[in-house]
XYZ file of C-alpha atoms in Angstrom:
270
model
C -12.312 -4.307 -13.422
C -12.724 -5.486 -9.809
C -9.981 -4.470 -7.300
C -8.647 -6.779 -4.579
C -7.720 -5.184 -1.244
C -4.448 -6.664 0.036
C -2.277 -5.798 3.052
C 1.508 -6.271 3.235
C 2.924 -6.234 6.778
C 6.524 -6.331 7.999
C 7.616 -8.235 11.145
C 7.949 -6.325 14.409
C 11.720 -6.979 14.461
C 12.206 -4.858 11.324
C 10.052 -1.858 12.238
C 12.809 0.041 14.057
C 14.891 0.132 10.855
C 12.091 2.018 9.075
C 11.651 4.334 12.051
C 15.330 5.280 12.194
C 15.673 5.628 8.410
C 12.454 6.837 6.777
C 13.958 6.466 3.294
C 13.481 2.713 3.730
C 9.747 3.286 3.357
C 10.423 3.780 -0.341
C 11.963 0.311 -0.448
C 8.771 -1.007 1.148
C 6.723 0.397 -1.754
C 9.077 -1.130 -4.333
C 9.080 -4.501 -2.543
C 5.289 -4.698 -2.663
C 5.353 -3.684 -6.331
C 7.892 -6.366 -7.237
C 6.071 -9.109 -5.331
C 2.795 -8.325 -7.112
C 4.394 -8.131 -10.560
C 6.273 -11.413 -10.002
C 3.043 -13.195 -9.064
C 1.248 -12.068 -12.236
C 4.274 -12.576 -14.476
C 4.790 -16.207 -13.454
C 1.273 -17.113 -14.625
C 2.580 -17.012 -18.179
C 6.127 -15.824 -18.881
C 5.391 -15.174 -22.560
C 2.338 -13.056 -21.814
C 3.980 -11.425 -18.753
C 0.589 -10.307 -17.396
C 0.710 -6.946 -15.631
C -1.991 -5.685 -13.246
C -2.858 -2.158 -12.243
C -2.598 -1.273 -8.566
C -2.448 1.536 -6.028
C -0.405 1.329 -2.811
C -1.088 3.299 0.370
C 1.341 3.500 3.284
C -0.054 3.224 6.791
C 2.534 3.841 9.524
C 0.439 3.067 12.605
C -1.614 0.282 14.103
C -4.834 0.682 16.050
C -2.830 1.076 19.261
C -1.009 4.078 17.642
C 2.378 2.339 17.785
C 4.831 2.435 14.853
C 3.757 -0.296 12.451
C 4.448 0.553 8.782
C 2.464 -1.545 6.334
C 1.075 -1.217 2.815
C -2.568 -1.370 1.753
C -2.844 -2.205 -1.933
C -5.768 -2.169 -4.352
C -4.867 -4.688 -7.060
C -6.883 -5.348 -10.199
C -8.248 -8.882 -10.433
C -6.754 -9.199 -13.859
C -3.785 -8.208 -15.952
C -2.777 -7.056 -19.428
C -0.564 -9.412 -21.427
C 1.835 -9.007 -24.326
C -0.672 -10.805 -26.560
C -3.931 -11.044 -24.613
C -5.456 -7.576 -23.978
C -6.875 -8.576 -20.614
C -7.055 -11.734 -18.522
C -9.258 -12.031 -15.433
C -7.374 -13.391 -12.409
C -9.400 -14.541 -9.402
C -6.759 -16.648 -7.633
C -3.952 -14.782 -5.857
C -1.104 -17.096 -4.833
C -0.963 -16.421 -1.089
C 2.110 -18.588 -0.409
C 4.062 -17.105 -3.300
C 3.272 -13.529 -2.260
C 4.388 -14.141 1.345
C 7.728 -15.629 0.315
C 8.304 -13.219 -2.555
C 7.564 -10.176 -0.388
C 9.983 -11.438 2.288
C 12.764 -12.114 -0.216
C 12.466 -8.828 -2.123
C 12.162 -6.666 1.002
C 15.120 -8.291 2.788
C 17.274 -7.989 -0.342
C 16.404 -4.320 -0.764
C 17.031 -3.598 2.910
C 20.355 -5.436 2.773
C 21.460 -3.398 -0.230
C 20.307 -0.152 1.412
C 21.748 -0.771 4.895
C 24.874 -2.733 4.041
C 26.801 -5.697 5.581
C 25.586 -4.880 9.117
C 22.116 -6.115 8.122
C 23.315 -9.614 7.118
C 22.780 -11.195 10.552
C 19.249 -9.759 10.863
C 18.439 -10.915 7.340
C 19.416 -14.504 8.141
C 17.376 -14.411 11.358
C 14.293 -13.284 9.435
C 14.421 -16.346 7.175
C 14.660 -18.559 10.279
C 11.980 -16.844 12.376
C 9.592 -16.304 9.459
C 10.026 -19.490 7.456
C 6.557 -19.071 5.925
C 7.283 -15.573 4.660
C 6.000 -12.187 5.829
C 2.298 -11.682 6.490
C 0.217 -10.765 3.438
C -3.566 -10.594 3.452
C -4.998 -11.398 0.017
C -8.455 -12.806 0.765
C -11.229 -11.908 -1.702
C -13.244 -8.845 -0.743
C -16.411 -9.492 1.221
C -17.926 -6.180 0.082
C -18.620 -4.452 -3.229
C -15.835 -2.733 -5.238
C -17.279 0.709 -4.394
C -17.077 0.017 -0.660
C -13.571 -1.423 -1.013
C -12.309 1.671 -2.836
C -14.027 3.985 -0.346
C -12.435 2.063 2.546
C -8.867 2.284 1.284
C -9.095 5.913 0.136
C -9.788 6.853 3.742
C -6.205 5.830 4.543
C -4.747 8.538 2.320
C -5.968 11.360 4.566
C -6.885 9.483 7.751
C -5.469 10.916 11.029
C -3.560 8.703 13.459
C -6.522 8.719 15.843
C -10.032 10.118 15.594
C -11.244 12.403 18.385
C -14.123 9.978 18.999
C -11.626 7.346 20.186
C -10.237 9.590 22.941
C -12.321 8.868 26.039
C -10.667 10.945 28.755
C -7.935 13.511 29.437
C -7.206 14.652 33.008
C -4.200 16.867 32.296
C -1.704 14.097 33.047
C -2.825 11.056 31.062
C -4.955 10.161 28.052
C -7.435 7.289 27.834
C -8.390 5.977 24.386
C -9.908 2.824 22.931
C -9.525 0.658 19.824
C -10.724 -2.660 18.423
C -7.999 -5.287 18.507
C -7.243 -6.815 15.093
C -6.835 -10.391 16.317
C -10.279 -10.860 17.850
C -11.977 -7.463 17.319
C -12.205 -7.076 21.105
C -12.564 -3.552 22.496
C -9.360 -2.448 24.261
C -9.085 0.630 26.491
C -5.627 2.017 27.211
C -4.454 4.836 29.496
C -1.002 6.330 28.907
C 0.882 9.401 30.206
C 0.341 12.537 28.139
C 3.932 12.681 26.835
C 3.775 9.013 25.800
C 0.546 9.702 23.919
C 2.103 12.698 22.141
C 5.185 10.621 21.280
C 3.000 7.953 19.680
C 1.350 10.624 17.537
C 4.312 12.701 16.350
C 6.337 9.674 15.280
C 3.872 9.324 12.370
C 4.421 12.839 11.010
C 5.837 12.216 7.507
C 9.020 13.760 6.167
C 8.616 16.765 3.857
C 9.686 14.769 0.795
C 7.893 11.528 1.620
C 4.647 10.257 0.126
C 1.958 8.052 1.592
C 0.665 6.479 -1.607
C 1.867 5.424 -5.017
C 0.233 4.331 -8.255
C 1.516 1.588 -10.519
C 0.903 1.611 -14.250
C 0.553 -0.994 -16.959
C 4.083 -1.613 -18.264
C 3.338 -2.261 -21.914
C 4.601 -1.010 -25.257
C 2.896 1.967 -26.893
C 1.004 -0.013 -29.523
C -0.618 -2.327 -26.995
C -1.501 0.396 -24.473
C -4.350 1.737 -26.621
C -5.693 -1.783 -27.157
C -5.460 -2.551 -23.437
C -7.279 0.612 -22.407
C -10.056 0.011 -24.929
C -10.666 -3.524 -23.635
C -10.092 -3.001 -19.919
C -11.928 0.291 -19.457
C -15.275 1.448 -20.842
C -15.261 4.550 -23.001
C -17.236 7.364 -21.380
C -18.395 10.779 -22.477
C -15.450 13.162 -22.101
C -17.825 15.798 -20.762
C -18.405 13.696 -17.637
C -14.759 14.240 -16.672
C -14.892 18.038 -16.641
C -14.799 18.096 -12.776
C -11.506 16.171 -12.884
C -10.012 18.708 -15.272
C -10.849 21.364 -12.678
C -9.224 19.143 -10.033
C -6.119 18.867 -12.214
C -5.922 22.647 -12.581
C -6.373 23.139 -8.827
C -3.513 20.753 -8.018
C -1.330 22.490 -10.589
C -1.991 25.950 -9.161
C -1.674 24.887 -5.513
C 1.229 22.449 -5.551
C 2.951 23.274 -8.830
C 2.717 19.892 -10.549
C 0.402 18.138 -12.998
C -1.177 15.064 -11.292
C -1.965 13.523 -14.688
C 1.568 13.800 -16.078
C 3.380 10.447 -16.201
C 6.522 10.649 -14.009
C 8.381 8.255 -16.327
C 7.795 9.572 -19.843
C 6.294 13.015 -19.192
C 3.168 12.337 -21.252
C -0.132 13.759 -19.995
C -2.455 10.897 -19.040
C -6.180 10.770 -19.774
C -8.813 10.096 -17.101
C -10.661 6.998 -18.289
C -12.693 5.989 -15.262
C -13.173 6.892 -11.608
């Protein structure tokens, strides 16, 4: 099962809403989820194909400014109500852009209330082609793609290697600009630099990533797993049982327990 690395970005005009109310970041996760599921579902409404995907929240851009966006690893295929697994190579870019815009604005409107109506209408006018979504096929192997996105889960706002100078009053750092990959060097006052960093400290109850499961009935789940994932020797997953026990002892929860039904999940492949 090959994963596709996609990026869902919100317009600059909306970023302040997520900064002032961090609970909106949850709506961002759900909006990405809905847009992806809608795209797969419309391929065949009877089959209602459902992919597997993982979403990671990234709250900063390369310049350290507040820029919440979602990195998603999406399976290039989905499980259907009848067909165990269908390979999907084409991701509808136009549909995802418009769907993501519609779902996110609707969720924000419901969360914020009538005061958001004017902003919502402006977004449809200013962003008539939808919100930016990057869905191009990966140029590297699946292993490299997975390694790249997993770095975001524990990646700091800025690496020490990017800080070039500190004179006690200001900080000089560099980054590669997304648009043209040009090297940019920026010098800012110390307090401005600190402000850019601390704004990305997450709330105690927030999470930076989420996993999405195959929404199928119980009888088809076994069939889907058998066809979509290779069966491995259970002994090879002993290290992950130790990992499960460590998480349980340290944080007090079972990472393999399904949050919806409470059933303990089985590690099939890593």
